[in-house]
PDB file of N, CA and C in Angstrom:
ATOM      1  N   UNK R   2     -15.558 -10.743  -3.797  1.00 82.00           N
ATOM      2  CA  UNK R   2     -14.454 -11.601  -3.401  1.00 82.00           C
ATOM      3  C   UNK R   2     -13.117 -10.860  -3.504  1.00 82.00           C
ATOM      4  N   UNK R   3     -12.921  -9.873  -4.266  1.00 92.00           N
ATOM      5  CA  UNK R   3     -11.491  -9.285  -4.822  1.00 92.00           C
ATOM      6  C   UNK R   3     -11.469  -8.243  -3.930  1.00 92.00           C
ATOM      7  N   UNK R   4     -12.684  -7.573  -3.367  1.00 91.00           N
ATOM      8  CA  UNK R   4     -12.427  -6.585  -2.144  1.00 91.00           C
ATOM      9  C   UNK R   4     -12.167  -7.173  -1.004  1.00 91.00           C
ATOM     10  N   UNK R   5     -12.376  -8.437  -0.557  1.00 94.00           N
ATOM     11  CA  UNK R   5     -11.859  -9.370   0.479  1.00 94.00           C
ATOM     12  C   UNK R   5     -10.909  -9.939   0.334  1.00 94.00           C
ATOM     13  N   UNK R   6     -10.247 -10.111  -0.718  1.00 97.00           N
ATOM     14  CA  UNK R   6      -9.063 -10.334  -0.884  1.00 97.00           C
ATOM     15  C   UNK R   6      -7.776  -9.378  -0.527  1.00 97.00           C
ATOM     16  N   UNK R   7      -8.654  -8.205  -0.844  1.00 97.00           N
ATOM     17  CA  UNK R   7      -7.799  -6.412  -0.707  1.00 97.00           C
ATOM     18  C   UNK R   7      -7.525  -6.468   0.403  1.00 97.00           C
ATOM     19  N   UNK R   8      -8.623  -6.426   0.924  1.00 97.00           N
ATOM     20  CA  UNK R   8      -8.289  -6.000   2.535  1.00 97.00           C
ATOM     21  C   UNK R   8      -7.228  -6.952   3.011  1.00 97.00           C
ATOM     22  N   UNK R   9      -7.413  -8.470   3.193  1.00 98.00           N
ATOM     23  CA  UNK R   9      -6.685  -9.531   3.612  1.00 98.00           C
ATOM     24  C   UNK R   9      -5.097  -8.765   3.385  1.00 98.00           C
ATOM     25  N   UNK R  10      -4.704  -8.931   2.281  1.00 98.00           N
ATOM     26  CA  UNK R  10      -3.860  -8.270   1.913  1.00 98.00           C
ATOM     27  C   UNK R  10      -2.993  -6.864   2.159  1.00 98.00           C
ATOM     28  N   UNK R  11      -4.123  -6.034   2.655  1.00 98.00           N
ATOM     29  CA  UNK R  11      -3.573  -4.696   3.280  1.00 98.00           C
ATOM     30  C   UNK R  11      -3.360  -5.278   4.629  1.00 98.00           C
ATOM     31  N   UNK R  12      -4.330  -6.243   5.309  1.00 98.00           N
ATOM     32  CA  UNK R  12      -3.663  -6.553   6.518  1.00 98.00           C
ATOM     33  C   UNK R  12      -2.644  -7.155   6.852  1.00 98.00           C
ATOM     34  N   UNK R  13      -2.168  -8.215   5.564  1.00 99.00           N
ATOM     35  CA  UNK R  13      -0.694  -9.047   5.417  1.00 99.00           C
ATOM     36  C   UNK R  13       0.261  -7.782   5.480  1.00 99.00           C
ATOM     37  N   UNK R  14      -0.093  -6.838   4.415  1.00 99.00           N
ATOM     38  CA  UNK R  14       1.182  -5.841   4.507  1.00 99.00           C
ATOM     39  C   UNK R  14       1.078  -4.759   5.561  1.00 99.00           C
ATOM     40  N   UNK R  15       0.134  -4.516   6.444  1.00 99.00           N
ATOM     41  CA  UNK R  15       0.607  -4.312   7.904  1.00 99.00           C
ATOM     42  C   UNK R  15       1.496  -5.037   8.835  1.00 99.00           C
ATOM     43  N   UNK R  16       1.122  -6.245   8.497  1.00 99.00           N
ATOM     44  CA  UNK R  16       1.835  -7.238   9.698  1.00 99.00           C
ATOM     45  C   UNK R  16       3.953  -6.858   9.292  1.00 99.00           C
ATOM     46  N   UNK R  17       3.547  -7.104   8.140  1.00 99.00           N
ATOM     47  CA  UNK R  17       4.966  -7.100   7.535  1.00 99.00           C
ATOM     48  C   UNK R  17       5.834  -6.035   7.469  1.00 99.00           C
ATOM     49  N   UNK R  18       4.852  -5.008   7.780  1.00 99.00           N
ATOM     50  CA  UNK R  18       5.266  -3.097   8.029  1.00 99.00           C
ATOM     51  C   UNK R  18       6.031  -3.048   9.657  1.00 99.00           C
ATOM     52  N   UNK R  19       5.119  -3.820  10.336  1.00 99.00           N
ATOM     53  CA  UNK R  19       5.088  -3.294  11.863  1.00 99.00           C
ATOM     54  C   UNK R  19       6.409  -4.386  12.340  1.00 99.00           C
ATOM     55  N   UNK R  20       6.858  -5.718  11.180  1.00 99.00           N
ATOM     56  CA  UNK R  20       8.267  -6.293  11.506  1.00 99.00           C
ATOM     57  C   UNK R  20       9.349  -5.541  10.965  1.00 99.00           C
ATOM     58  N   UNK R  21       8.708  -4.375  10.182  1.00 99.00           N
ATOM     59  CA  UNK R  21       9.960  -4.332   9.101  1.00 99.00           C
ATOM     60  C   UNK R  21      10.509  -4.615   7.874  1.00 99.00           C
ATOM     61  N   UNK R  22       9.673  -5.453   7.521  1.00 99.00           N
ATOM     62  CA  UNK R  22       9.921  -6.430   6.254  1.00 99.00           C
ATOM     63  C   UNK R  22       8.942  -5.929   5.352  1.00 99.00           C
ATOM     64  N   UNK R  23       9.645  -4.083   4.777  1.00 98.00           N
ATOM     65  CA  UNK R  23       8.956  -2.885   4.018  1.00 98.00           C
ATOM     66  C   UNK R  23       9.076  -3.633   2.458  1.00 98.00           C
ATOM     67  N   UNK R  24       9.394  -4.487   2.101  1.00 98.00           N
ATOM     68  CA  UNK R  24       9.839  -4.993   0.572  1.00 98.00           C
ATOM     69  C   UNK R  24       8.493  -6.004   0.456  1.00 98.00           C
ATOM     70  N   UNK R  25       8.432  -6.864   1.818  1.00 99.00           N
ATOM     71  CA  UNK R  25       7.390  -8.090   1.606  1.00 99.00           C
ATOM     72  C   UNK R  25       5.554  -6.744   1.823  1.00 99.00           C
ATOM     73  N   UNK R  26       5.825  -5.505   2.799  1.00 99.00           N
ATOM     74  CA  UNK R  26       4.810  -5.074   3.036  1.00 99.00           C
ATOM     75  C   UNK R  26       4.848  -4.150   1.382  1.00 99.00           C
ATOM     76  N   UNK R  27       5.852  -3.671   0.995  1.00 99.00           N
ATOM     77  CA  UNK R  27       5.000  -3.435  -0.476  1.00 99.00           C
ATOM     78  C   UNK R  27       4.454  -4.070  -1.721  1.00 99.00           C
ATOM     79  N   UNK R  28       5.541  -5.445  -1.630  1.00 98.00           N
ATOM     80  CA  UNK R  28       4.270  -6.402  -2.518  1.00 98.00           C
ATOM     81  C   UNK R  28       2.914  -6.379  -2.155  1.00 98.00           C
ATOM     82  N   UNK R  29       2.313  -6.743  -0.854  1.00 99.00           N
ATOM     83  CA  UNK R  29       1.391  -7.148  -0.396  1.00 99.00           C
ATOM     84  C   UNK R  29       0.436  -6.223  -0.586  1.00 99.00           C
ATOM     85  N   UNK R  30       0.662  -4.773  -0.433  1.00 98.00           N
ATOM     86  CA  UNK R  30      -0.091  -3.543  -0.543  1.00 98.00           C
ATOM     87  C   UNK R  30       0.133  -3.575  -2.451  1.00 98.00           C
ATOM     88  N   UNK R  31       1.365  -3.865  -3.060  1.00 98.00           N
ATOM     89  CA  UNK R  31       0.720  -3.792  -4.628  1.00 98.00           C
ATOM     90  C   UNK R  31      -0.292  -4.611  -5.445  1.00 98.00           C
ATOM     91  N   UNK R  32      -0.302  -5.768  -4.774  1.00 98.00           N
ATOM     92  CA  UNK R  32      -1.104  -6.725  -4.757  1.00 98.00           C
ATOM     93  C   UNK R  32      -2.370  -6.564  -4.216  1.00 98.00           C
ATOM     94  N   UNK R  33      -2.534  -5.822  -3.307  1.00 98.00           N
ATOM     95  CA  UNK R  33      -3.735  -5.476  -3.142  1.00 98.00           C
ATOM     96  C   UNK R  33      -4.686  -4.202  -4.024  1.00 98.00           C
ATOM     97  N   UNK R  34      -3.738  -3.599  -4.206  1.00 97.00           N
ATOM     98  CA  UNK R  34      -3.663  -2.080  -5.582  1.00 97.00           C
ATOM     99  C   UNK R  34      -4.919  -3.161  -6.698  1.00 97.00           C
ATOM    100  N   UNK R  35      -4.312  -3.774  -6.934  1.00 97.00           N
ATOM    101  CA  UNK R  35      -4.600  -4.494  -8.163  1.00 97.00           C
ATOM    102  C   UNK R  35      -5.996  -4.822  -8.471  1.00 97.00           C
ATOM    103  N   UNK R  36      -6.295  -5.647  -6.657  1.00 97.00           N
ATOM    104  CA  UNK R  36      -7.823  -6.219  -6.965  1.00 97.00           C
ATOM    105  C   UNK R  36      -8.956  -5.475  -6.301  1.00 97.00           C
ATOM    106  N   UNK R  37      -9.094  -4.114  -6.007  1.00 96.00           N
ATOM    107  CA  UNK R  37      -9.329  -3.171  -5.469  1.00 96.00           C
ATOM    108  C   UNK R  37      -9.934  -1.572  -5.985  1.00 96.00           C
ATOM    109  N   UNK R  38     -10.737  -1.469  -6.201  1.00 94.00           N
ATOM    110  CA  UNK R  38     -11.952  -0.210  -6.835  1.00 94.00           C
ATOM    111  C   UNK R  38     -12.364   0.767  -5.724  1.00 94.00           C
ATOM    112  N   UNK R  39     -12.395   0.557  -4.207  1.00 95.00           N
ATOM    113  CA  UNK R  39     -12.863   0.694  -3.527  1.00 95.00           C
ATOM    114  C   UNK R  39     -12.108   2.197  -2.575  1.00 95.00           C
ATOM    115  N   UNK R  40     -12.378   3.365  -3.148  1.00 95.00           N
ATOM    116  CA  UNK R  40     -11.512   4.798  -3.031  1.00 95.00           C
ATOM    117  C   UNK R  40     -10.730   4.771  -1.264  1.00 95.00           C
ATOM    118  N   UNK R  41     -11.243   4.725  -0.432  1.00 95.00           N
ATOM    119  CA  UNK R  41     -11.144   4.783   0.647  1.00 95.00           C
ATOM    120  C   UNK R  41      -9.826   3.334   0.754  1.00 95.00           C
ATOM    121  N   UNK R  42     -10.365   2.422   0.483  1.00 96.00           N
ATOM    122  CA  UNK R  42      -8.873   1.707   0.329  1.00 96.00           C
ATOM    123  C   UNK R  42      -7.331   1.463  -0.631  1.00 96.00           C
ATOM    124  N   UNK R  43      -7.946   2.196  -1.462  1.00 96.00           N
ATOM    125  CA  UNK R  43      -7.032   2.496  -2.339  1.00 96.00           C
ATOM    126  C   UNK R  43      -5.999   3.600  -1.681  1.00 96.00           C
ATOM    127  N   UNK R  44      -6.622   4.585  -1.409  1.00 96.00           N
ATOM    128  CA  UNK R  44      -6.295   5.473  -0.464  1.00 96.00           C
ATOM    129  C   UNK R  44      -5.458   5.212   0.590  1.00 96.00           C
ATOM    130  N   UNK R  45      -5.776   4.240   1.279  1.00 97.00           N
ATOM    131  CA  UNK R  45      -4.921   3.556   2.460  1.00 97.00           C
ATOM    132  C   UNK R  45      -3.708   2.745   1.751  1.00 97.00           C
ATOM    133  N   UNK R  46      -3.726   2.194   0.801  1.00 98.00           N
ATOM    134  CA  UNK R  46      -3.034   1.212   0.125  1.00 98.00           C
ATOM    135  C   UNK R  46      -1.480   2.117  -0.283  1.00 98.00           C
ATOM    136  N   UNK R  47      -2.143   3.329  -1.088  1.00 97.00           N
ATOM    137  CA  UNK R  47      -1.080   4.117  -1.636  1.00 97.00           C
ATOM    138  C   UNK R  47      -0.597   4.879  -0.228  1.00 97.00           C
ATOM    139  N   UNK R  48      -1.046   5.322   0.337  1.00 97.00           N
ATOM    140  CA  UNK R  48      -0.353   6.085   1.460  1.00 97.00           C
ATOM    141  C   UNK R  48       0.705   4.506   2.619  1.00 97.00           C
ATOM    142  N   UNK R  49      -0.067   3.465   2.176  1.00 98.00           N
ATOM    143  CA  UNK R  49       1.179   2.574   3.172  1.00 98.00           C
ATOM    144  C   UNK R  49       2.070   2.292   2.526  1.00 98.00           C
ATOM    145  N   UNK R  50       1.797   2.504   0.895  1.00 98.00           N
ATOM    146  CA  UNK R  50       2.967   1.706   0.006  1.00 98.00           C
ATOM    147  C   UNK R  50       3.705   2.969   0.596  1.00 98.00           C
ATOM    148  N   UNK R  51       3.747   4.428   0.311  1.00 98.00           N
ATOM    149  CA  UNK R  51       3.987   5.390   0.284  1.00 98.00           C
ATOM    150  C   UNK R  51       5.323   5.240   1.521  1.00 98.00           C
ATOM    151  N   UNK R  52       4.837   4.746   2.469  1.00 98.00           N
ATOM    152  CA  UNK R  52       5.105   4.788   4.109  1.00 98.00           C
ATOM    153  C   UNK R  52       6.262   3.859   3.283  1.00 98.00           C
ATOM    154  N   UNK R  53       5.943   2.821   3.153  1.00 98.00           N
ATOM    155  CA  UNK R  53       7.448   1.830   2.732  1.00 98.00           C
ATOM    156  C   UNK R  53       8.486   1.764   1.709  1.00 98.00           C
ATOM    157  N   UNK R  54       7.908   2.966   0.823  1.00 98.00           N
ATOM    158  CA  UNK R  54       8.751   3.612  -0.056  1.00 98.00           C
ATOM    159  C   UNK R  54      10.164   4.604   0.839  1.00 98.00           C
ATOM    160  N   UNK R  55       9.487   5.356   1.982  1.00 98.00           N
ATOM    161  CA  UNK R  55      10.528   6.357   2.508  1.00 98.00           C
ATOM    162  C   UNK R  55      11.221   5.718   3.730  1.00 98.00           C
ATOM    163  N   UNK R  56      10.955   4.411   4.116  1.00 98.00           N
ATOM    164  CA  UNK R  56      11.686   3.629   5.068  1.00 98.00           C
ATOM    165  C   UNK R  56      12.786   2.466   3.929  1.00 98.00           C
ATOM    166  N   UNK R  57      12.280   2.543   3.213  1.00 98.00           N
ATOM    167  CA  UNK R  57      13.298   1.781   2.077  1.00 98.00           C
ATOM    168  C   UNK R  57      14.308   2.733   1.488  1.00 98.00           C
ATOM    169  N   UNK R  58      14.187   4.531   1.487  1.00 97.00           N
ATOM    170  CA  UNK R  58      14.892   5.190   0.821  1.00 97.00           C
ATOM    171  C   UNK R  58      14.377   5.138  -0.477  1.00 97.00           C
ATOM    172  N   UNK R  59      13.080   4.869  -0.497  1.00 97.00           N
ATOM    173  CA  UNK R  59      12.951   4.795  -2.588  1.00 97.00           C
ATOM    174  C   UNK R  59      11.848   6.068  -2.861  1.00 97.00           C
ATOM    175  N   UNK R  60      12.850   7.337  -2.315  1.00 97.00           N
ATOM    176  CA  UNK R  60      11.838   8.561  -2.692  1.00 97.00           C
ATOM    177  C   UNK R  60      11.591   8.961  -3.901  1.00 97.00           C
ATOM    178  N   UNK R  61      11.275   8.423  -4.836  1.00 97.00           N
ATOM    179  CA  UNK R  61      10.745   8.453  -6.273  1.00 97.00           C
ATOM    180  C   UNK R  61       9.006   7.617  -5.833  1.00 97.00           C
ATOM    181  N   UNK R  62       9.381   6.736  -5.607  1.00 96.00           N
ATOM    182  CA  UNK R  62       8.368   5.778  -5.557  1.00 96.00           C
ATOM    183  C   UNK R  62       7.511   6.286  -4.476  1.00 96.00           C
ATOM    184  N   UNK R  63       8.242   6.749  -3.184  1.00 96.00           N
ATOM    185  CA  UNK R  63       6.669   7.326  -1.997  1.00 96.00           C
ATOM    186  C   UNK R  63       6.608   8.614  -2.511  1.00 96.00           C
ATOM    187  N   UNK R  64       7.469   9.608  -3.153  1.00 96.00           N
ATOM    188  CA  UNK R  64       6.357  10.589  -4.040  1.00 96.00           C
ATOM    189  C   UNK R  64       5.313   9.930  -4.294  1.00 96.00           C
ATOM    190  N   UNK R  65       5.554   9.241  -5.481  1.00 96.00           N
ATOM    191  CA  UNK R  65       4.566   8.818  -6.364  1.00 96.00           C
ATOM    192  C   UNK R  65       3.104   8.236  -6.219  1.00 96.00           C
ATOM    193  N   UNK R  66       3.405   7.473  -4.918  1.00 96.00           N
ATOM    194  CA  UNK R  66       2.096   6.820  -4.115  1.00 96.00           C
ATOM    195  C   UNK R  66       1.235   7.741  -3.211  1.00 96.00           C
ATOM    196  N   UNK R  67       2.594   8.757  -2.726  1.00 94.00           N
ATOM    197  CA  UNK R  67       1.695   9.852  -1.972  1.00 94.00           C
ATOM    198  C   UNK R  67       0.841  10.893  -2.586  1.00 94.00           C
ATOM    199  N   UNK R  68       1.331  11.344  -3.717  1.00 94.00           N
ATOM    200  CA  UNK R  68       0.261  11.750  -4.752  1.00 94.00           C
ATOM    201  C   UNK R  68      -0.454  11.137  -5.275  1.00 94.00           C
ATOM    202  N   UNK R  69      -0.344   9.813  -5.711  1.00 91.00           N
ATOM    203  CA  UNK R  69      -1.782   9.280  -6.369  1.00 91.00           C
ATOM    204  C   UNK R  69      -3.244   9.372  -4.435  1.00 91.00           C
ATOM    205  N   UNK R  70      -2.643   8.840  -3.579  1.00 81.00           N
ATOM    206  CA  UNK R  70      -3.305   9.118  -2.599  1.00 81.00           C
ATOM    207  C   UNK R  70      -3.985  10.190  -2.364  1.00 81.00           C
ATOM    208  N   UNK R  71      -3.289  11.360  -2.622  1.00 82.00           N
ATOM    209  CA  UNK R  71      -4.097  13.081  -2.673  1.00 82.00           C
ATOM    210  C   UNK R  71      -5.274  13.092  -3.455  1.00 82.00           C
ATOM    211  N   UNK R  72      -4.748  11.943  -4.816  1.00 79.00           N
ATOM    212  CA  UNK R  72      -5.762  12.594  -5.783  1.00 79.00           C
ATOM    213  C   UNK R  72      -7.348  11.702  -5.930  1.00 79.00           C
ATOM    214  N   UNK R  73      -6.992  10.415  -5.098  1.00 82.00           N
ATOM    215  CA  UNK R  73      -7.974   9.606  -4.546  1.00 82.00           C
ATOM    216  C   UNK R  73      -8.739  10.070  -3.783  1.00 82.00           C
ATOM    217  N   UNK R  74      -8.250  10.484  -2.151  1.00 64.00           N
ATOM    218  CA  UNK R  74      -8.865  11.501  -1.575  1.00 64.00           C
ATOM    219  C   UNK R  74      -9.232  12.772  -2.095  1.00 64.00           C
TER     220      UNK R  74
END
């Protein structure tokens, strides 16, 4: 149920990526972080938070996601 929840969730914070609304798409992707074991989506999760970290200007934070992503993959 919590990996169907993940996904749901990575797809909320697409929708919210592709308006723009990078603050509502990184809750949605941290929220999905949370209920989520599953490498390959985790993977995706940190590389989109990553993506909405450097459209927000918060280059501390898409470092940070873009390396945990490396080390997933």
């Amino acid at each position: 149920m919590a990996e169907v929840e993940a996904a749901q969730l990575k797809e909320e914070g697409n929708r919210h990526f592709q308006s723009q609304d990078y603050k509502a798409a990184t809750k949605s992707y941290s929220q999905a972080l949370k209920l989520t074991k599953d490498k390959s989506l985790l993977a995706t999760l940190y590389r989109n938070r990553a993506a909405c970290g450097l459209k927000m200007e918060s280059y501390v934070q898409a470092a940070s996601d873009a390396s945990r992503e490396t080390v997933i993959v």
